Short mmCIF file of C-alpha atoms in Angstrom, two decimals:
data_model
loop_
_atom_site.label_atom_id
_atom_site.label_comp_id
_atom_site.label_asym_id
_atom_site.label_seq_id
_atom_site.Cartn_x
_atom_site.Cartn_y
_atom_site.Cartn_z
CA UNK A 1 25.53 24.09 -15.96
CA UNK A 2 26.71 24.93 -19.21
CA UNK A 3 28.66 22.25 -21.24
CA UNK A 4 29.62 22.10 -25.03
CA UNK A 5 27.51 19.48 -26.86
CA UNK A 6 29.12 16.88 -28.65
CA UNK A 7 28.64 14.58 -31.36
CA UNK A 8 31.07 11.39 -31.92
CA UNK A 9 34.01 13.90 -32.65
CA UNK A 10 35.42 16.93 -30.87
CA UNK A 11 33.91 20.11 -31.81
CA UNK A 12 36.49 23.18 -31.92
CA UNK A 13 35.38 25.65 -29.37
CA UNK A 14 34.77 28.28 -32.23
CA UNK A 15 31.37 26.13 -32.74
CA UNK A 16 29.15 27.50 -30.45
CA UNK A 17 26.46 24.48 -29.89
CA UNK A 18 25.69 24.08 -26.18
CA UNK A 19 23.00 23.19 -23.70
CA UNK A 20 22.92 25.33 -20.82
CA UNK A 21 20.67 24.29 -17.92
CA UNK A 22 19.78 26.20 -14.85
CA UNK A 23 17.85 25.33 -11.78
CA UNK A 24 15.96 27.91 -9.53
CA UNK A 25 16.34 26.99 -6.15
CA UNK A 26 13.60 29.52 -5.10
CA UNK A 27 11.08 27.98 -7.41
CA UNK A 28 8.80 26.11 -5.35
CA UNK A 29 8.03 23.88 -8.51
CA UNK A 30 11.60 23.20 -8.95
CA UNK A 31 11.38 23.35 -12.63
CA UNK A 32 14.35 23.32 -14.99
CA UNK A 33 14.98 25.71 -17.40
CA UNK A 34 16.89 24.94 -20.58
CA UNK A 35 18.36 27.10 -23.46
CA UNK A 36 20.00 26.01 -26.27
CA UNK A 37 22.00 28.10 -28.61
CA UNK A 38 23.29 27.50 -31.83
CA UNK A 39 25.89 29.11 -33.97
CA UNK A 40 29.48 29.38 -34.79
CA UNK A 41 31.32 27.35 -37.13
CA UNK A 42 31.83 23.54 -38.00
CA UNK A 43 35.14 23.01 -39.43
CA UNK A 44 37.23 20.68 -41.41
CA UNK A 45 37.06 16.74 -40.01
CA UNK A 46 34.25 18.13 -37.72
CA UNK A 47 30.44 16.15 -37.91
CA UNK A 48 27.95 17.88 -36.09
CA UNK A 49 24.64 16.00 -35.93
CA UNK A 50 21.42 18.19 -34.24
CA UNK A 51 19.23 16.44 -31.82
CA UNK A 52 15.42 16.16 -32.90
CA UNK A 53 14.46 16.34 -29.28
CA UNK A 54 15.74 20.13 -28.71
CA UNK A 55 14.67 23.33 -30.11
CA UNK A 56 17.80 25.18 -31.35
CA UNK A 57 18.08 28.81 -30.82
CA UNK A 58 19.88 30.47 -33.88
CA UNK A 59 21.62 33.11 -32.22
CA UNK A 60 24.63 33.70 -34.59
CA UNK A 61 25.57 32.44 -37.93
CA UNK A 62 26.24 28.98 -38.35
CA UNK A 63 28.97 27.88 -41.05
CA UNK A 64 29.96 24.76 -42.20
CA UNK A 65 33.48 25.14 -43.59
CA UNK A 66 35.14 23.11 -46.11
CA UNK A 67 35.07 19.49 -44.94
CA UNK A 68 32.86 20.11 -42.26
CA UNK A 69 29.47 18.12 -42.11
CA UNK A 70 26.25 19.34 -40.67
CA UNK A 71 23.29 16.97 -40.00
CA UNK A 72 20.17 17.63 -39.13
CA UNK A 73 17.37 14.75 -38.28
CA UNK A 74 13.47 14.13 -38.71
CA UNK A 75 11.77 16.40 -35.96
CA UNK A 76 14.36 19.03 -35.58
CA UNK A 77 13.33 22.85 -35.08
CA UNK A 78 15.72 25.50 -35.18
CA UNK A 79 14.39 29.03 -34.41
CA UNK A 80 16.39 32.01 -36.04
CA UNK A 81 16.64 35.15 -33.44
CA UNK A 82 19.39 37.61 -34.89
CA UNK A 83 18.05 39.10 -38.22
CA UNK A 84 20.72 39.19 -40.79
CA UNK A 85 22.95 38.05 -38.02
CA UNK A 86 21.42 34.62 -37.86
CA UNK A 87 21.78 32.27 -40.58
CA UNK A 88 22.81 29.16 -41.91
CA UNK A 89 25.71 28.89 -44.62
CA UNK A 90 27.66 25.79 -46.25
CA UNK A 91 30.89 26.41 -47.51
CA UNK A 92 32.52 24.97 -50.70
CA UNK A 93 33.67 21.81 -49.51
CA UNK A 94 31.02 21.87 -46.71
CA UNK A 95 27.92 19.35 -46.26
CA UNK A 96 24.41 19.37 -44.84
CA UNK A 97 22.54 16.64 -44.36
CA UNK A 98 18.80 17.34 -43.71
CA UNK A 99 16.90 14.13 -42.99
CA UNK A 100 13.35 15.21 -42.64
CA UNK A 101 10.33 13.16 -43.59
CA UNK A 102 7.09 13.61 -44.46
CA UNK A 103 5.37 13.58 -41.08
CA UNK A 104 8.40 14.67 -39.29
CA UNK A 105 9.58 17.64 -41.69
CA UNK A 106 12.74 19.74 -40.47
CA UNK A 107 11.63 23.22 -39.75
CA UNK A 108 14.02 26.46 -39.73
CA UNK A 109 11.60 29.29 -38.26
CA UNK A 110 11.81 32.41 -36.34
CA UNK A 111 10.82 33.47 -32.88
CA UNK A 112 9.14 36.43 -34.58
CA UNK A 113 6.69 35.18 -36.54
CA UNK A 114 7.23 37.91 -39.27
CA UNK A 115 8.72 37.91 -42.91
CA UNK A 116 12.21 38.72 -42.56
CA UNK A 117 13.14 37.78 -38.77
CA UNK A 118 15.90 35.89 -39.57
CA UNK A 119 18.58 35.38 -42.58
CA UNK A 120 17.72 31.77 -43.96
CA UNK A 121 19.85 28.68 -45.86
CA UNK A 122 22.63 29.33 -48.06
CA UNK A 123 24.45 27.02 -49.94
CA UNK A 124 28.01 27.85 -51.79
CA UNK A 125 29.18 25.00 -54.41
CA UNK A 126 32.01 24.54 -56.83
CA UNK A 127 29.81 24.37 -60.13
CA UNK A 128 29.88 26.73 -62.98
CA UNK A 129 28.72 30.56 -63.06
CA UNK A 130 29.10 33.14 -65.55
CA UNK A 131 29.73 35.78 -63.43
CA UNK A 132 33.60 34.88 -63.63
CA UNK A 133 35.24 31.31 -62.65
CA UNK A 134 34.61 32.41 -58.59
CA UNK A 135 32.48 35.03 -57.07
CA UNK A 136 31.65 35.83 -53.46
CA UNK A 137 28.17 35.35 -52.20
CA UNK A 138 26.14 38.74 -51.53
CA UNK A 139 24.90 37.08 -48.32
CA UNK A 140 27.34 35.23 -45.89
CA UNK A 141 30.52 36.73 -48.19
CA UNK A 142 31.54 33.11 -48.86
CA UNK A 143 32.97 32.20 -52.24
CA UNK A 144 31.43 30.29 -54.91
CA UNK A 145 31.65 29.17 -58.34
CA UNK A 146 34.45 26.69 -60.15
CA UNK A 147 34.63 23.75 -62.28
CA UNK A 148 33.06 20.84 -60.73
CA UNK A 149 29.51 20.61 -62.53
CA UNK A 150 28.96 17.42 -60.11
CA UNK A 151 29.97 19.34 -56.96
CA UNK A 152 28.22 17.51 -53.94
CA UNK A 153 26.72 19.83 -50.96
CA UNK A 154 25.03 17.13 -49.31
CA UNK A 155 21.04 16.06 -49.36
CA UNK A 156 18.09 18.51 -47.99
CA UNK A 157 14.94 16.33 -47.73
CA UNK A 158 11.41 17.45 -46.23
CA UNK A 159 12.45 20.89 -44.99
CA UNK A 160 10.61 24.13 -44.23
CA UNK A 161 11.67 27.30 -43.86
CA UNK A 162 10.07 30.02 -42.61
CA UNK A 163 10.03 33.93 -41.89
CA UNK A 164 13.61 34.11 -43.40
CA UNK A 165 15.05 36.66 -45.83
CA UNK A 166 16.36 39.51 -43.42
CA UNK A 167 17.33 42.61 -45.21
CA UNK A 168 20.91 44.08 -45.15
CA UNK A 169 19.77 46.60 -47.21
CA UNK A 170 17.70 47.69 -50.82
CA UNK A 171 20.10 45.50 -52.57
CA UNK A 172 21.03 42.86 -50.35
CA UNK A 173 18.72 40.37 -48.15
CA UNK A 174 18.61 36.78 -47.66
CA UNK A 175 15.93 34.58 -49.57
CA UNK A 176 14.91 31.39 -48.26
CA UNK A 177 16.99 28.98 -49.99
CA UNK A 178 19.94 30.40 -51.58
CA UNK A 179 21.90 28.76 -54.13
CA UNK A 180 25.27 29.62 -55.14
CA UNK A 181 27.07 27.57 -57.87
CA UNK A 182 25.79 24.28 -56.01
CA UNK A 183 26.74 21.09 -58.11
CA UNK A 184 24.35 18.56 -59.51
CA UNK A 185 25.94 16.18 -56.94
CA UNK A 186 23.87 18.11 -54.57
CA UNK A 187 20.15 16.46 -53.87
CA UNK A 188 17.10 18.96 -53.28
CA UNK A 189 13.88 17.51 -52.64
CA UNK A 190 10.68 17.96 -50.54
CA UNK A 191 11.48 22.03 -49.47
CA UNK A 192 9.51 24.49 -48.89
CA UNK A 193 10.08 28.35 -48.36
CA UNK A 194 7.37 30.25 -46.46
CA UNK A 195 6.50 33.71 -46.03
CA UNK A 196 9.77 35.05 -46.70
CA UNK A 197 10.71 38.92 -47.12
CA UNK A 198 12.44 38.29 -50.64
CA UNK A 199 12.38 35.39 -53.21
CA UNK A 200 11.51 31.85 -52.40
CA UNK A 201 14.36 30.19 -53.91
CA UNK A 202 17.11 32.02 -55.79
CA UNK A 203 19.81 30.18 -57.96
CA UNK A 204 23.07 32.03 -58.98
CA UNK A 205 24.61 29.78 -61.50
CA UNK A 206 25.35 26.18 -60.89
CA UNK A 207 23.80 22.76 -61.89
CA UNK A 208 22.02 21.62 -58.86
CA UNK A 209 18.70 19.72 -59.62
CA UNK A 210 15.29 19.82 -57.70
CA UNK A 211 12.17 18.42 -57.30
CA UNK A 212 8.90 19.21 -55.05
CA UNK A 213 9.48 22.83 -53.92
CA UNK A 214 6.95 25.14 -52.39
CA UNK A 215 7.05 28.75 -52.21
CA UNK A 216 4.09 30.40 -50.45
CA UNK A 217 3.50 34.05 -49.35
CA UNK A 218 7.33 35.28 -50.08
CA UNK A 219 7.36 39.19 -50.62
CA UNK A 220 9.01 38.93 -54.12
CA UNK A 221 9.58 36.40 -56.82
CA UNK A 222 8.59 32.75 -55.96
CA UNK A 223 11.51 31.48 -58.12
CA UNK A 224 14.45 33.36 -59.59
CA UNK A 225 17.48 32.23 -61.20
CA UNK A 226 20.69 34.08 -62.66
CA UNK A 227 24.18 33.63 -63.39
CA UNK A 228 24.28 30.65 -65.86
CA UNK A 229 22.27 28.28 -63.60
CA UNK A 230 21.24 25.14 -66.05
CA UNK A 231 19.32 22.37 -63.37
CA UNK A 232 16.99 19.85 -64.26
CA UNK A 233 13.93 20.19 -61.78
CA UNK A 234 10.20 18.65 -61.66
CA UNK A 235 6.99 19.81 -59.44
CA UNK A 236 7.13 23.22 -58.24
CA UNK A 237 4.14 24.87 -56.63
CA UNK A 238 3.65 28.51 -55.66
CA UNK A 239 0.99 30.68 -54.16
CA UNK A 240 1.49 34.10 -53.60
CA UNK A 241 -0.34 36.93 -51.46
CA UNK A 242 0.57 40.80 -50.60
CA UNK A 243 3.11 42.49 -52.16
CA UNK A 244 4.67 39.55 -53.82
CA UNK A 245 6.15 39.83 -57.56
CA UNK A 246 6.81 37.44 -59.91
CA UNK A 247 6.45 33.72 -60.28
CA UNK A 248 9.42 33.19 -62.11
CA UNK A 249 12.29 35.79 -62.52
CA UNK A 250 14.56 34.35 -64.63
CA UNK A 251 17.91 36.14 -65.99
CA UNK A 252 21.35 34.92 -67.42
CA UNK A 253 23.73 37.93 -66.78
CA UNK A 254 22.43 41.58 -66.60
CA UNK A 255 25.75 43.20 -67.31
CA UNK A 256 26.75 40.61 -70.37
CA UNK A 257 23.56 38.80 -71.73
CA UNK A 258 25.78 36.18 -73.82
CA UNK A 259 27.80 35.35 -70.70
CA UNK A 260 28.36 31.54 -70.70
CA UNK A 261 27.39 29.44 -69.50
CA UNK A 262 24.00 30.74 -70.18
CA UNK A 263 21.39 30.07 -67.83
CA UNK A 264 19.27 27.06 -69.37
CA UNK A 265 17.10 24.97 -66.73
CA UNK A 266 14.61 22.39 -67.42
CA UNK A 267 11.73 22.80 -65.62
CA UNK A 268 8.40 20.62 -65.65
CA UNK A 269 5.00 20.40 -63.70
CA UNK A 270 4.45 23.70 -62.28
CA UNK A 271 1.79 25.68 -60.43
CA UNK A 272 1.76 29.39 -60.06
CA UNK A 273 -0.73 31.27 -58.51
CA UNK A 274 -0.61 35.21 -58.52
CA UNK A 275 -2.17 37.18 -55.63
CA UNK A 276 -5.58 39.37 -55.55
CA UNK A 277 -3.45 42.54 -54.79
CA UNK A 278 -1.76 44.84 -56.82
CA UNK A 279 1.88 44.68 -56.43
CA UNK A 280 3.81 47.44 -54.40
CA UNK A 281 5.60 48.81 -57.06
CA UNK A 282 2.64 49.24 -59.02
CA UNK A 283 4.10 47.13 -62.23
CA UNK A 284 1.88 44.04 -63.68
CA UNK A 285 2.20 40.84 -61.81
CA UNK A 286 3.65 38.54 -63.91
CA UNK A 287 3.96 34.27 -63.71
CA UNK A 288 7.11 33.89 -65.94
CA UNK A 289 9.58 36.55 -66.63
CA UNK A 290 12.30 35.71 -68.73
CA UNK A 291 15.11 38.36 -69.70
CA UNK A 292 19.16 39.37 -70.20
CA UNK A 293 19.49 36.19 -72.39
CA UNK A 294 18.50 33.25 -70.02
CA UNK A 295 17.16 30.24 -72.21
CA UNK A 296 14.99 27.49 -70.67
CA UNK A 297 12.81 24.38 -71.05
CA UNK A 298 9.50 24.95 -69.41
CA UNK A 299 6.78 22.17 -69.51
CA UNK A 300 3.06 21.51 -68.54
CA UNK A 301 2.70 24.53 -66.69
CA UNK A 302 -0.68 26.09 -64.76
CA UNK A 303 -0.73 30.00 -64.31
CA UNK A 304 -3.46 31.73 -62.52
CA UNK A 305 -4.04 34.95 -61.57
CA UNK A 306 -1.57 36.98 -63.45
CA UNK A 307 -1.87 40.41 -64.93
CA UNK A 308 0.72 38.94 -67.67
CA UNK A 309 1.10 35.23 -68.01
CA UNK A 310 4.68 35.09 -69.96
CA UNK A 311 6.77 38.09 -70.41
CA UNK A 312 9.80 38.27 -72.57
CA UNK A 313 12.58 40.86 -72.83
CA UNK A 314 15.80 41.83 -74.39
CA UNK A 315 17.29 41.10 -77.68
CA UNK A 316 19.36 37.81 -76.39
CA UNK A 317 16.38 36.47 -74.66
CA UNK A 318 13.89 36.88 -77.79
CA UNK A 319 16.84 35.12 -80.03
CA UNK A 320 16.22 31.81 -78.16
CA UNK A 321 12.53 32.26 -78.84
CA UNK A 322 11.43 28.88 -80.59
CA UNK A 323 14.78 27.06 -80.03
CA UNK A 324 16.41 27.41 -76.72
CA UNK A 325 13.45 29.27 -74.94
CA UNK A 326 10.12 27.33 -74.77
CA UNK A 327 7.09 27.00 -72.68
CA UNK A 328 5.15 23.89 -73.77
CA UNK A 329 1.58 22.93 -72.63
CA UNK A 330 0.58 25.85 -70.58
CA UNK A 331 -2.83 26.90 -68.94
CA UNK A 332 -3.97 30.26 -68.37
CA UNK A 333 -6.60 30.67 -65.67
CA UNK A 334 -7.58 34.18 -64.99
CA UNK A 335 -4.59 35.92 -66.62
CA UNK A 336 -5.28 39.28 -68.35
CA UNK A 337 -2.50 39.14 -71.25
CA UNK A 338 -1.01 35.72 -72.18
CA UNK A 339 2.21 36.85 -73.45
CA UNK A 340 4.17 39.99 -74.08
CA UNK A 341 7.90 40.05 -75.86
CA UNK A 342 9.93 42.94 -76.31
CA UNK A 343 13.34 43.83 -77.68
CA UNK A 344 16.01 45.88 -76.33
CA UNK A 345 14.31 49.10 -77.11
CA UNK A 346 11.07 48.11 -75.52
CA UNK A 347 9.56 47.50 -79.10
CA UNK A 348 7.13 44.99 -79.38
CA UNK A 349 8.04 41.66 -81.17
CA UNK A 350 5.37 39.01 -82.64
CA UNK A 351 6.78 35.68 -81.47
CA UNK A 352 4.11 34.35 -79.54
CA UNK A 353 3.10 31.42 -81.49
CA UNK A 354 6.85 30.27 -81.23
CA UNK A 355 7.10 31.00 -77.60
CA UNK A 356 4.04 29.12 -76.26
CA UNK A 357 2.02 25.98 -76.74
CA UNK A 358 -1.17 26.00 -74.94
CA UNK A 359 -2.91 23.12 -73.49
CA UNK A 360 -4.92 21.43 -70.45
CA UNK A 361 -2.04 21.41 -67.67
CA UNK A 362 -1.98 19.39 -64.74
CA UNK A 363 0.98 21.77 -63.35
CA UNK A 364 2.54 20.51 -60.20
CA UNK A 365 -0.21 17.65 -59.73
CA UNK A 366 -3.72 19.24 -59.41
CA UNK A 367 -3.74 22.33 -61.44
CA UNK A 368 -4.41 25.06 -59.22
CA UNK A 369 -5.30 22.82 -56.14
CA UNK A 370 -2.44 22.04 -53.91
CA UNK A 371 -0.81 18.48 -54.72
CA UNK A 372 -0.83 15.30 -53.24
CA UNK A 373 2.74 15.55 -52.98
CA UNK A 374 2.66 18.62 -51.07
CA UNK A 375 0.39 17.67 -48.05
CA UNK A 376 1.42 16.71 -44.82
CA UNK A 377 4.38 18.42 -44.44
CA UNK A 378 4.02 22.10 -45.50
CA UNK A 379 1.82 25.48 -44.45
CA UNK A 380 -0.10 28.18 -45.53
CA UNK A 381 -1.76 26.13 -48.64
#
């Protein structure tokens, strides 16, 4: 028997959410088999609420269009099964509500427990970016950006994203959670990106604020921003392994370092722990890498196990040191070179005393140890 799963209002047939049940009469145990496939679109005016008692197989992309709503209750598990073709994307004007709890987080995982086995979660909002008034997301091909700084894409709490980051090519791949022009009206709290093949979290412009983010064992950067992101954040924890690259990769705009709005986030209470093995590209593993004009206000940060602690590159970035690029109360543990600053020509610039202020940092809560707020709903720590 096959039927469309409905939640309060009718969904269009373009939304492939169905429960199919089959009974094998030749089976002496008379066992029922159930398969639940998730994919398609949630269109304007439609509300799709998942059932926490069902494990969903994400066999294609699921797109929440403008005016659509996706609600995922506590304890729900979604299993990605299609590489780059299986991902969840919220378009401009769409909303997602992930209602996990500490005891019952929502889990987005993969059938094959291997990095890059499915896409990941993508949010596209209407907040400002510096790539243009609007742009097209490199994954999902949805429009993002605009002029609505307080745009609201919904609320996400207690979510774990595992084995994401499916790769299209060398220049195009998913992250765990990607923010494209997401606005400050969106709530992001208690989210883990685990064992992904690219970045844990990446921000392409926007104004979204976050709290309690965990990035563990992702292959590239743990936190990445570009295109004018200006969010306010606190309590980030990351632990690297394998070929992982940077703790932070922080950019403004690679083509125009002075493009506005300029990337200028505030981030407080951070722990970044580097991997023991050399990075795959042979470059020195770096805790905080600021370049191409980004600004940032970073405070109370614990860095452990990096070749370079804080790296600043490019004239536009250097110009902000001491004014718009400040790292306050930073503690270095097993860091070979604390700071390195270079201009556009690659020449060394002496501004270390203006850039960093050392201290005894608690980081995300417990220095290098797992913070209390991350216990009970995360894995890999």
